[in-house]
XYZ file of C-alpha atoms in Angstrom:
719
model
C 25.828 25.731 11.078
C 24.488 22.201 10.603
C 25.088 21.433 14.270
C 22.999 24.453 15.247
C 20.201 23.400 12.931
C 20.255 19.844 14.243
C 19.888 20.933 17.850
C 16.962 23.120 16.812
C 15.075 20.330 15.096
C 15.107 18.076 18.143
C 13.320 20.785 20.116
C 10.766 21.353 17.353
C 9.970 17.681 16.996
C 9.450 17.282 20.704
C 7.337 20.366 21.424
C 5.989 21.812 18.167
C 3.053 19.514 17.486
C 0.250 22.060 17.774
C -2.691 23.291 15.677
C -2.650 21.505 12.340
C -5.275 20.885 9.639
C -3.457 17.740 8.539
C -0.907 15.324 9.902
C 0.076 11.750 10.676
C 1.149 12.056 14.272
C 3.398 9.774 16.282
C 1.169 8.717 19.196
C 4.042 9.100 21.651
C 3.747 12.889 21.183
C -0.034 13.079 21.064
C -0.218 14.988 24.352
C 0.848 18.066 22.377
C -2.229 17.632 20.151
C -4.606 16.872 23.022
C -6.026 20.393 23.408
C -6.809 20.686 19.710
C -8.371 17.234 19.640
C -10.584 18.105 22.585
C -11.572 21.417 20.982
C -12.863 19.347 18.044
C -14.960 17.213 20.394
C -12.645 14.428 21.637
C -13.749 13.448 25.167
C -10.724 11.364 26.166
C -7.023 12.062 26.661
C -3.804 11.296 24.837
C -3.082 8.652 27.492
C -6.245 6.820 26.458
C -4.881 6.648 22.916
C -1.269 5.704 23.611
C 0.262 4.660 26.904
C 3.005 2.371 28.102
C 1.728 2.512 31.686
C -1.771 1.103 31.146
C -3.918 -0.439 28.456
C -4.746 2.017 25.678
C -6.132 2.076 22.153
C -2.749 1.184 20.679
C -3.059 -2.254 22.311
C -6.061 -3.018 20.080
C -4.309 -2.052 16.816
C -2.279 -4.407 14.626
C -0.235 -4.304 11.482
C -2.200 -6.839 9.426
C 0.026 -8.875 7.132
C 2.692 -6.673 5.610
C 0.791 -3.528 4.732
C -2.672 -3.034 6.269
C -4.121 -2.220 9.674
C -6.561 -4.220 11.775
C -8.334 -3.744 15.098
C -9.543 -6.054 17.844
C -13.300 -5.996 18.448
C -13.867 -8.675 21.070
C -12.371 -10.235 24.183
C -11.748 -13.410 22.148
C -9.221 -12.044 19.668
C -11.740 -11.222 16.919
C -10.106 -8.915 14.402
C -11.649 -6.533 11.868
C -9.890 -5.281 8.743
C -10.750 -4.592 5.104
C -12.004 -7.132 2.580
C -9.218 -6.069 0.216
C -6.553 -6.532 2.910
C -7.334 -10.226 3.208
C -8.305 -10.637 -0.428
C -5.368 -12.788 -1.537
C -5.694 -15.030 1.536
C -9.405 -15.549 0.882
C -8.623 -16.321 -2.744
C -6.027 -18.881 -1.637
C -8.727 -20.638 0.423
C -11.194 -20.564 -2.483
C -11.908 -23.251 -5.058
C -14.633 -23.538 -7.679
C -16.462 -25.846 -5.248
C -15.991 -23.490 -2.267
C -15.605 -20.060 -3.819
C -15.358 -17.878 -0.719
C -14.439 -14.824 -2.807
C -17.652 -15.037 -4.767
C -19.994 -16.490 -2.153
C -18.533 -15.301 1.152
C -17.706 -17.362 4.224
C -18.976 -17.304 7.811
C -17.690 -19.576 10.568
C -20.582 -20.428 12.880
C -18.201 -22.023 15.396
C -14.532 -21.547 16.162
C -13.892 -25.054 14.866
C -14.935 -23.841 11.396
C -12.442 -20.967 11.324
C -9.820 -21.459 8.623
C -6.070 -21.391 9.416
C -4.108 -19.096 7.110
C -0.404 -20.085 7.026
C 1.931 -17.148 6.519
C -0.514 -14.485 7.700
C 0.695 -12.568 10.744
C -0.437 -9.644 12.878
C 1.950 -7.415 14.790
C 1.316 -5.338 17.911
C 3.345 -2.310 18.926
C 4.614 -2.689 22.498
C 6.216 0.742 22.678
C 8.107 3.325 20.658
C 11.086 5.349 21.784
C 13.073 8.319 20.514
C 16.620 6.972 20.092
C 18.073 9.837 18.064
C 20.921 10.595 20.459
C 21.979 6.937 20.702
C 21.787 6.382 16.930
C 23.768 9.519 16.096
C 26.343 9.035 18.854
C 29.753 9.597 17.287
C 28.293 11.013 14.074
C 29.530 14.399 12.922
C 27.265 16.414 10.632
C 30.301 17.396 8.568
C 31.741 13.905 8.092
C 31.416 12.015 4.767
C 27.982 10.458 4.306
C 29.298 6.876 4.064
C 31.111 7.274 7.357
C 27.995 8.728 8.970
C 25.829 5.875 7.708
C 28.323 3.306 8.977
C 28.102 4.813 12.457
C 24.307 4.939 12.302
C 24.186 1.296 11.190
C 26.541 0.162 13.954
C 24.675 2.076 16.659
C 21.309 0.864 15.386
C 22.382 -2.777 15.499
C 23.659 -2.338 19.051
C 20.406 -0.774 20.283
C 18.260 -3.435 18.609
C 20.377 -6.278 19.960
C 20.019 -4.898 23.477
C 16.219 -5.198 23.207
C 15.992 -8.490 21.352
C 18.548 -10.267 23.542
C 16.694 -9.438 26.752
C 12.999 -9.569 25.760
C 10.683 -11.725 23.619
C 10.117 -8.725 21.367
C 11.461 -7.605 18.008
C 12.784 -4.105 17.446
C 13.216 -1.883 14.415
C 14.689 1.598 14.164
C 13.492 3.904 11.418
C 14.734 7.322 10.299
C 12.420 10.329 10.340
C 12.813 13.618 8.503
C 15.449 11.980 6.252
C 17.629 10.957 9.185
C 17.342 14.008 11.399
C 15.578 11.884 13.983
C 15.287 8.156 14.765
C 12.647 6.122 16.570
C 12.693 2.543 17.768
C 9.548 0.413 17.480
C 9.340 -2.641 19.726
C 6.783 -5.204 18.558
C 5.284 -8.646 19.123
C 4.037 -10.769 16.207
C 1.335 -13.467 16.290
C 1.514 -16.220 13.677
C -1.761 -18.142 14.006
C -4.456 -16.020 12.343
C -7.635 -17.661 11.055
C -10.370 -16.561 8.673
C -13.666 -16.055 10.497
C -15.927 -14.253 8.065
C -15.964 -12.428 4.751
C -18.934 -11.127 2.759
C -19.414 -12.183 -0.862
C -17.511 -10.152 -3.424
C -20.782 -8.528 -4.501
C -20.746 -6.778 -1.107
C -17.061 -6.663 -0.150
C -15.956 -5.370 -3.557
C -19.177 -3.794 -4.827
C -18.383 -1.302 -7.571
C -15.028 -2.937 -8.364
C -12.441 -0.845 -10.154
C -15.045 1.609 -11.429
C -15.813 2.796 -7.887
C -12.329 2.260 -6.446
C -11.014 5.546 -4.955
C -14.307 7.223 -5.878
C -16.982 8.928 -3.835
C -19.810 8.142 -3.344
C -18.867 4.575 -2.353
C -21.102 1.642 -1.475
C -18.550 -1.056 -0.694
C -18.856 -3.381 2.311
C -15.082 -3.557 2.513
C -14.458 -5.734 5.586
C -13.340 -9.170 6.685
C -13.101 -10.881 10.076
C -10.209 -12.889 11.465
C -9.175 -14.310 14.815
C -5.813 -14.366 16.539
C -4.822 -17.595 18.292
C -2.110 -18.160 20.907
C -0.674 -21.090 22.799
C -2.342 -22.014 26.088
C -0.199 -19.480 27.931
C -1.225 -16.614 25.683
C 2.035 -16.469 23.747
C 2.492 -16.238 19.971
C 2.723 -19.675 18.374
C 2.639 -21.367 15.001
C -0.677 -22.940 14.056
C -1.765 -25.837 16.218
C -5.193 -27.379 16.871
C -4.332 -26.924 20.547
C -4.048 -23.130 20.260
C -6.725 -20.960 21.875
C -8.300 -17.596 20.957
C -6.259 -14.623 22.094
C -7.334 -12.779 25.241
C -6.390 -9.194 24.359
C -5.626 -6.432 26.813
C -7.831 -4.027 24.851
C -10.561 -4.156 22.216
C -12.933 -1.580 20.758
C -16.604 -1.311 21.660
C -18.605 -0.746 18.458
C -21.001 2.188 18.316
C -24.306 2.059 16.445
C -24.876 5.724 17.229
C -23.362 6.625 13.874
C -21.803 9.900 12.790
C -23.116 13.323 11.881
C -21.435 16.074 9.906
C -18.617 17.794 11.848
C -18.342 14.924 14.357
C -14.821 14.272 15.646
C -13.095 11.187 14.241
C -9.712 9.636 14.931
C -7.955 7.111 12.698
C -5.267 4.867 14.169
C -3.014 2.698 12.021
C 0.026 2.104 9.851
C 0.175 4.567 6.925
C 2.718 3.421 4.348
C 4.532 6.190 2.464
C 4.165 9.942 2.004
C 6.494 12.569 0.527
C 5.337 15.934 1.827
C 8.828 17.492 1.557
C 9.327 16.704 -2.142
C 10.697 19.586 -4.192
C 8.975 20.789 -7.364
C 11.238 18.644 -9.559
C 10.280 15.492 -7.657
C 6.553 16.281 -7.848
C 6.824 16.955 -11.578
C 8.526 13.584 -12.133
C 5.768 11.773 -10.243
C 2.934 13.508 -12.099
C 4.426 13.652 -15.588
C 6.890 10.751 -15.875
C 6.232 7.857 -13.494
C 2.445 7.963 -13.276
C 1.589 8.280 -16.998
C 3.873 5.372 -17.956
C 2.580 3.108 -15.210
C -1.060 4.022 -15.837
C -0.895 3.147 -19.530
C 0.983 -0.116 -18.942
C -1.497 -1.225 -16.293
C -4.433 -0.243 -18.477
C -3.120 -2.737 -21.029
C -2.870 -5.498 -18.425
C -6.254 -4.806 -16.833
C -8.027 -4.679 -20.196
C -6.713 -8.149 -21.018
C -7.489 -9.612 -17.600
C -11.007 -8.251 -17.346
C -11.980 -9.358 -20.844
C -11.218 -12.989 -20.050
C -12.370 -12.812 -16.417
C -15.807 -11.700 -17.599
C -15.998 -14.712 -19.927
C -14.975 -17.497 -17.546
C -15.599 -17.840 -13.751
C -12.509 -20.051 -13.415
C -10.318 -17.344 -14.924
C -11.974 -14.789 -12.634
C -11.013 -16.853 -9.600
C -7.417 -17.196 -10.838
C -6.968 -13.515 -11.666
C -9.128 -11.636 -9.143
C -6.323 -10.948 -6.673
C -3.868 -10.131 -9.474
C -6.246 -7.640 -11.078
C -7.092 -6.172 -7.680
C -3.415 -5.567 -6.914
C -2.704 -3.986 -10.303
C -5.786 -1.775 -10.392
C -5.334 -0.202 -6.967
C -2.220 1.746 -7.933
C -3.500 2.294 -11.484
C -6.579 4.175 -10.297
C -4.775 5.988 -7.496
C -2.049 7.380 -9.776
C -4.650 8.827 -12.127
C -6.234 10.758 -9.272
C -2.843 11.757 -7.892
C -1.670 13.318 -11.163
C -5.033 15.041 -11.598
C -4.881 16.451 -8.072
C -1.303 17.666 -8.532
C -2.320 19.527 -11.685
C -5.554 20.997 -10.349
C -4.069 22.031 -6.993
C -1.021 23.438 -8.817
C 1.301 21.563 -6.486
C 4.398 22.028 -8.683
C 3.818 25.780 -8.676
C 3.256 25.799 -4.897
C 6.516 23.930 -4.384
C 8.354 26.350 -6.675
C 7.034 29.252 -4.606
C 8.226 27.570 -1.398
C 11.667 27.100 -2.951
C 11.808 30.755 -3.982
C 10.937 31.805 -0.432
C 13.583 29.437 0.913
C 16.191 30.975 -1.386
C 15.210 34.481 -0.243
C 15.515 33.396 3.391
C 19.026 32.059 2.824
C 20.074 35.437 1.456
C 19.143 37.116 4.731
C 22.229 35.591 6.346
C 25.756 35.237 4.925
C 26.221 32.114 7.066
C 23.056 30.506 5.730
C 23.986 31.424 2.176
C 27.481 30.011 2.563
C 26.221 26.779 4.125
C 23.090 26.086 2.074
C 23.190 28.383 -0.944
C 23.841 25.567 -3.425
C 21.414 23.109 -1.812
C 18.434 23.550 -4.158
C 20.555 23.918 -7.332
C 22.391 20.717 -6.376
C 19.071 18.901 -5.943
C 17.809 20.246 -9.262
C 20.905 18.876 -10.995
C 20.457 15.465 -9.377
C 16.845 15.368 -10.526
C 17.880 16.000 -14.150
C 19.708 12.673 -14.148
C 17.037 11.009 -12.067
C 14.259 12.034 -14.457
C 15.642 10.004 -17.382
C 16.639 7.112 -15.166
C 13.236 6.842 -13.509
C 11.644 6.882 -16.960
C 13.829 3.939 -17.982
C 13.175 1.973 -14.803
C 9.425 2.587 -14.862
C 9.044 1.487 -18.478
C 10.997 -1.735 -17.923
C 9.375 -2.534 -14.596
C 5.828 -2.026 -15.874
C 6.266 -3.444 -19.397
C 8.861 -6.225 -19.144
C 7.905 -7.467 -15.692
C 4.223 -6.859 -16.372
C 4.388 -10.079 -18.402
C 3.851 -13.071 -16.111
C 5.873 -15.439 -18.295
C 8.856 -13.116 -18.055
C 8.484 -12.370 -14.365
C 7.695 -15.890 -13.149
C 9.527 -18.141 -15.631
C 12.082 -16.437 -17.881
C 13.578 -14.354 -15.078
C 14.318 -17.325 -12.742
C 15.420 -19.433 -15.755
C 17.975 -16.777 -16.641
C 19.187 -16.052 -13.116
C 19.320 -19.633 -11.842
C 20.331 -21.597 -14.932
C 22.069 -19.376 -17.470
C 23.845 -17.282 -14.852
C 23.786 -19.786 -12.000
C 26.692 -21.843 -10.685
C 27.318 -25.169 -12.415
C 27.642 -26.851 -9.021
C 24.016 -25.880 -8.261
C 22.710 -26.836 -11.694
C 20.699 -29.961 -10.782
C 19.140 -28.260 -7.764
C 18.283 -25.157 -9.780
C 16.781 -27.204 -12.620
C 14.355 -28.718 -10.136
C 13.585 -25.309 -8.642
C 12.681 -23.924 -12.062
C 10.521 -26.967 -12.890
C 8.688 -26.748 -9.551
C 8.152 -22.999 -9.951
C 6.868 -23.488 -13.491
C 4.377 -26.154 -12.467
C 3.107 -24.065 -9.560
C 2.894 -21.002 -11.775
C 0.674 -22.833 -14.266
C -2.009 -23.409 -11.628
C -3.101 -19.754 -11.709
C -1.999 -18.833 -15.225
C -4.101 -18.246 -18.323
C -1.878 -17.948 -21.389
C -4.230 -15.947 -23.641
C -4.166 -13.114 -21.088
C -0.402 -13.147 -20.857
C 0.094 -13.299 -24.616
C -2.072 -10.216 -25.056
C -0.160 -8.450 -22.270
C 3.209 -9.337 -23.804
C 2.298 -8.162 -27.295
C 0.641 -4.926 -26.183
C 3.107 -4.031 -23.426
C 6.122 -4.532 -25.669
C 4.382 -2.592 -28.438
C 3.730 0.243 -25.982
C 7.378 0.201 -24.890
C 8.934 0.214 -28.348
C 6.553 2.855 -29.729
C 6.466 5.302 -26.815
C 9.781 5.102 -24.968
C 12.435 7.647 -25.988
C 14.468 5.744 -28.585
C 17.738 7.032 -27.114
C 16.814 5.226 -23.868
C 16.186 1.867 -25.585
C 19.194 -0.499 -25.718
C 20.902 -0.323 -29.132
C 20.558 -4.077 -29.666
C 16.768 -3.778 -29.371
C 16.181 -0.746 -31.548
C 15.426 -3.074 -34.469
C 12.021 -3.522 -32.820
C 11.193 0.192 -33.043
C 8.685 1.153 -35.704
C 5.010 1.843 -36.235
C 2.464 0.309 -33.887
C 1.375 -2.221 -36.525
C 4.978 -3.219 -37.288
C 5.967 -3.658 -33.660
C 2.815 -5.571 -32.823
C 3.474 -8.016 -35.674
C 7.053 -8.563 -34.449
C 5.878 -9.194 -30.900
C 3.199 -11.640 -32.093
C 5.886 -13.581 -33.966
C 8.220 -13.519 -30.982
C 5.550 -14.941 -28.686
C 4.808 -17.749 -31.145
C 8.516 -18.583 -31.401
C 8.583 -19.220 -27.644
C 6.545 -22.393 -28.153
C 8.488 -23.714 -31.155
C 12.107 -22.923 -30.285
C 14.345 -23.866 -27.362
C 13.623 -23.682 -24.477
C 9.869 -23.765 -25.329
C 8.749 -21.422 -22.549
C 5.103 -21.272 -23.655
C 4.665 -25.019 -24.223
C 4.440 -26.581 -20.731
C 5.062 -30.194 -21.820
C 8.030 -29.363 -24.068
C 9.537 -26.957 -21.535
C 9.493 -29.446 -18.657
C 10.759 -32.230 -20.930
C 13.570 -29.989 -22.190
C 14.630 -29.086 -18.656
C 14.519 -32.672 -17.421
C 17.056 -33.682 -20.117
C 19.138 -30.498 -20.296
C 22.838 -30.193 -19.499
C 24.623 -27.122 -18.201
C 26.201 -26.450 -21.633
C 22.911 -26.977 -23.436
C 21.171 -24.454 -21.193
C 23.988 -21.955 -21.795
C 23.307 -22.082 -25.538
C 19.666 -21.144 -24.969
C 20.892 -17.678 -24.020
C 20.932 -16.997 -27.770
C 17.163 -17.405 -28.066
C 15.513 -14.195 -29.277
C 13.344 -13.800 -26.180
C 16.414 -14.241 -23.969
C 18.244 -11.486 -25.845
C 15.307 -9.126 -25.379
C 15.038 -10.041 -21.703
C 18.796 -9.775 -21.036
C 19.151 -6.372 -22.690
C 16.277 -4.862 -20.768
C 17.096 -6.587 -17.493
C 20.736 -5.493 -17.599
C 19.678 -1.933 -18.381
C 17.188 -2.096 -15.518
C 19.799 -3.300 -13.020
C 22.414 -0.729 -13.976
C 19.889 2.124 -14.070
C 18.258 1.055 -10.829
C 21.674 0.955 -9.162
C 22.412 4.470 -10.404
C 18.980 5.548 -9.187
C 19.767 4.311 -5.697
C 22.966 6.320 -5.665
C 21.054 9.402 -6.813
C 18.352 8.810 -4.207
C 20.977 8.475 -1.472
C 22.538 11.744 -2.580
C 19.098 13.382 -2.646
C 18.221 12.035 0.794
C 21.350 13.645 2.199
C 20.280 16.935 0.612
C 16.727 16.520 1.907
C 18.057 16.006 5.416
C 19.627 19.464 5.284
C 16.635 20.952 3.462
C 14.021 19.703 5.950
C 16.270 20.660 8.835
C 16.579 24.194 7.472
C 12.842 24.477 6.739
C 12.093 23.761 10.383
C 14.439 26.510 11.486
C 13.037 28.898 8.897
C 9.361 28.291 9.764
C 9.332 27.929 13.537
C 5.593 28.661 13.695
C 4.694 25.815 11.323
C 3.832 22.294 12.435
C 5.969 19.586 10.828
C 4.855 15.976 11.141
C 7.046 13.138 9.818
C 6.354 11.391 6.534
C 4.573 8.057 6.807
C 6.852 5.008 6.801
C 4.602 2.103 7.911
C 4.925 3.005 11.575
C 2.012 3.595 13.925
C 0.353 7.000 13.518
C -2.736 8.846 14.647
C -4.680 11.269 12.490
C -7.822 13.121 13.439
C -10.404 15.299 11.755
C -14.121 15.753 11.271
C -16.876 14.104 9.274
C -17.341 16.349 6.240
C -18.706 16.327 2.722
C -16.765 18.105 -0.015
C -17.090 19.902 -3.335
C -14.476 18.554 -5.773
C -15.599 20.527 -8.829
C -17.693 23.489 -9.843
C -21.344 22.687 -9.295
C -20.606 19.397 -7.501
C -21.142 18.953 -3.770
C -21.096 15.552 -2.091
C -22.928 14.492 1.057
C -20.865 12.911 3.823
C -22.551 9.485 3.813
C -24.072 6.848 1.524
C -26.799 4.261 2.109
C -28.066 0.895 0.951
C -30.489 2.786 -1.299
C -27.449 3.835 -3.349
C -26.405 0.213 -3.809
C -29.793 -0.658 -5.225
C -29.680 2.413 -7.478
C -26.333 1.270 -8.906
C -27.497 -2.294 -9.525
C -26.750 -3.636 -13.006
C -27.183 -7.429 -13.408
C -25.178 -7.340 -16.638
C -22.068 -5.879 -14.979
C -20.245 -8.180 -12.545
C -19.150 -5.389 -10.204
C -22.704 -4.036 -9.872
C -24.625 -7.224 -9.231
C -26.595 -7.078 -5.967
C -26.898 -10.211 -3.850
C -30.539 -11.418 -3.806
C -30.480 -11.759 -0.005
C -29.294 -8.160 0.374
C -32.017 -6.959 -1.969
C -34.680 -8.819 0.027
C -33.540 -7.096 3.218
C -33.672 -3.737 1.436
C -37.170 -4.373 0.082
C -38.412 -5.275 3.560
C -36.431 -2.400 5.116
C -35.298 -5.025 7.618
C -32.416 -3.011 9.048
C -33.028 -3.708 12.726
C -31.144 -1.434 15.110
C -28.618 -0.476 12.430
C -30.780 2.121 10.618
C -30.108 5.816 11.152
C -32.684 8.309 12.453
C -34.031 8.743 8.903
C -34.714 5.026 8.553
C -31.800 4.570 6.104
C -29.083 1.943 6.357
C -25.741 3.823 6.191
C -22.956 2.177 4.202
C -19.973 4.546 4.169
C -18.926 8.055 5.215
C -16.125 10.520 4.567
C -14.054 12.689 6.898
C -10.999 14.939 6.846
C -8.605 12.422 8.392
C -5.196 12.383 6.675
C -4.662 8.776 5.554
C -2.754 6.818 2.936
C -1.968 3.249 1.880
C -1.462 1.112 4.988
C -4.382 2.832 6.716
C -6.634 0.302 4.985
C -8.460 -1.442 7.805
C -7.711 1.288 10.350
C -10.327 1.838 13.052
C -12.267 5.088 12.874
C -12.901 6.165 16.469
C -15.503 8.616 17.765
C -15.171 11.177 20.555
C -15.832 8.502 23.196
C -13.191 6.091 21.930
C -15.677 3.735 20.265
C -15.457 2.225 16.795
C -17.782 3.947 14.306
C -16.132 2.826 11.094
C -13.267 1.134 9.298
C -11.110 3.174 6.939
C -10.736 1.656 3.472
C -9.917 4.358 0.935
C -9.467 8.017 0.016
C -11.423 10.067 -2.467
C -9.896 10.026 -5.942
C -9.684 13.813 -6.128
C -7.461 13.854 -3.031
C -4.979 11.033 -3.632
C -2.217 13.602 -4.113
C -2.328 13.905 -0.295
C 0.752 11.659 -0.197
C 2.606 14.702 -1.517
C 0.348 17.658 -0.766
C -2.625 17.721 1.602
C -5.479 20.008 0.585
C -8.105 20.099 3.335
C -10.741 21.214 0.831
C -10.505 18.098 -1.347
C -8.789 15.389 0.708
C -11.151 12.949 2.432
C -10.776 9.450 3.810
C -13.539 6.946 3.079
C -14.728 4.595 5.803
C -17.159 1.725 6.107
C -19.909 2.636 8.571
C -19.844 0.219 11.533
C -23.618 -0.135 11.254
C -23.369 -1.610 7.756
C -20.666 -4.036 8.903
C -22.855 -5.174 11.823
C -25.938 -5.385 9.596
C -24.138 -7.674 7.137
C -22.867 -9.937 9.917
C -26.184 -9.992 11.787
C -28.997 -9.684 9.256
C -27.360 -10.849 6.015
C -25.095 -13.654 7.280
C -27.108 -14.612 10.374
C -23.797 -14.909 12.211
C -25.220 -14.032 15.608
C -22.413 -16.038 17.189
C -20.082 -13.215 16.156
C -22.444 -10.404 17.131
C -22.766 -11.874 20.616
C -19.057 -11.644 21.345
C -18.801 -7.972 20.356
C -19.448 -5.057 22.710
C -22.077 -2.910 20.982
C -22.920 0.531 22.370
C -25.341 3.255 21.280
C -23.377 6.502 21.739
C-alpha cells in the first residue's frame, strides 16, 4: 500500500500545482501556476521568474546572513534588505561616538562603505528534484533507521558529486516529511559591506508596540553591497575587491500599488507546519506559546526599563531586545489567531474525515487505521516534555549569566578533560571578559530573580527536579530565595557576579579546586535543570522522529485522499515564490483597514516622550514642506507601507515585492498580527504580509539622506 501511495505523490507534486489561494511554491514548478498568476494580472512568464537557461529573477535574490532575504537593485552589487535583518551588524559597527543605530549611516562613496566580517549572502544556482536518487535502495516497509541510513548515504554521494566538480555548495532537503527530496546548489559571497541605514527613528519606528501590527509606519530597510575579487569570484574581504557585477537586478517602480494589484514575493521563508494535527496545534497555542510569552515579557520589561534610562544601555541591549521581542509578539498573535479561527477544531474535523475515508477500504484501514491514534499517543508524552523543555529554555537560559558564563564554566571546567584544563580556563576568562562588554548586571539580576520565580511558581511541581522542589512556594517566598541566591554568587566561590574576583579565582584555580565549586548552590540549580533539559530534549527528538515517520505516511495518504486539492511543501528556508493581491482586511467586527499607510500617519503617531515614537526633525521638516518629489502618490501623499495577500513567514524578511511587470514595488518586512497563525493555518480573510513601499525607501535615500550617489546607480521606472 505504501508503495502505491508513494508513486502517487510524485505525480501530484509534479503536476498538481494549480489554483490556490495560498502557498509557498518551489519556483522550479512555477509553470504550473503561470495561468493563475496571469489571470491575476502578471504580465511575464514562469521562465522570467526562475530559469536555468537564462538570467531570471532568482539571480537577483539572496539568502541574507542566515535567515533573511535580500535583493539586488543595481548593476554594482547594491543590495536591499530589511533594517531588522542587518540590525545586529549595524549595532556591532556602532559606538557612542558613531551610533549608526540611532543616527543612521550613509556612505557617499564606495570607500566609505563598511566591511562586515562574518556576513554572507548566498545565491541559488539551481534546484533539482533528486527524490529517486535519494530513495534508491530504500524500501517503504524497512525499519526507519535503516531507511535513514540509506537516505544519508545517498545524499552524501549526490552532494559530493556536485561539490567535487564545481565551485558550488549543495544541500539536499526533505519535503513532505521525506516523501520528496530536492537539491539546492548555491554560491556564497563573503565580502558584504554596509552602505546605508536610516536612523532607528525611521528604520524601527513604532518599536515593539507596532511590531506585527497594522497599520505600520516603519522604514524597515538597509543597504549593503556585495564585493568580489577582480575576476568576479567570491572572496574574503580585501581592499582590492571590487563591487559585484550581477547577472540580474530589479528596476524599482515609483508607480506604486493600488488595491487588487498583482504582487509576487520571492525569498527564503523559514518554517511552516501546515500539516500539523490538532494535538500539535493545541500544544503550540496552549503550552509552548504561553510559557515563552510570559518568560520573554519578564526579560523585555527589565531591558526596556533600563534602556529608557541610559543611552549606553540602549546601545548594548537594542539587538538583544529586538531578537527577544520578535518571537514574543508573534506568538501572542499566533495563539490568538488559532483560537479565533478555531484551528484546533478544523484540524479535528479533517482528522475525522480522514478516519472515515480509511474505513471505505479494508486495505486502507489495515495499513493506516492506527496512524492517528498512534500520533495522539506520541503527543501525550510530547506535551509534558515540551512543557519541561520550554520552561527551562526560556527561564534558565533566559538569564545571560547562566547562558554565557555558568554554562561554559560547567561544561568546559567542571565536566571538561583535565588535559584541556589550562586551555579551557583561558577560554572561560576570554569569554567572560568579552561578555562583560555588552552586559548590564542590574538587568540580568532582575531577569534571574523574576524568571526563576516564574518557573518555581507556575511549572507543574511534578515536572520540577526533586532536588529543586525546596524552592517551590509562594511568589514572595520564591522571590526572596532567588534574591539571596543571586547575592551569594558575588560572595561565594566561584564569584560569578563579581568580575574581578571571578577572573582572579580562575587565574589561580586548580583542576581539583574547580571540581569542588560544583557544590555551589547556583551550580546545583543549574546542573539539575540542565541535566533535565538534556534528557528531556533527547527524548523529544526521539518522539519527533517517530512523529515525522507518521507524518510522512499521513501527508502521503492525504494527497491520495484529496486529489483535487493543491498541496505545497512546508517552508524550510529554501527559495519559494508566493503571489497574491494588494488588499485591505477586516480583522474584527466593525474594524476595516485600508491597504496602505502614509507619512501623515507617522506624524500622527509622534510622541516625543516615547523613544519608539520620536520623529526625526529632518523627516518632519520634509513633511511640513510636503517635499516628496516624485515619490508622492496621485493624492499627494507619501506612501510608507502596504499590505497584500502573499503567504509569507519568517525568512521572507527583506524579500522583494514584485509587480505585474517584474519591477520592485516594495520590500516585505512583516505579517499582520492577526494572521501570524499562517505558519500553521492560512486564512485568506485575515492573513496579510506587510511591505515597505519602494517610494518611501527611495524618498528616505534621496530626500532625507541626500544620498543621490545611491539613487543614481538604481534603475527607477514609473510603471
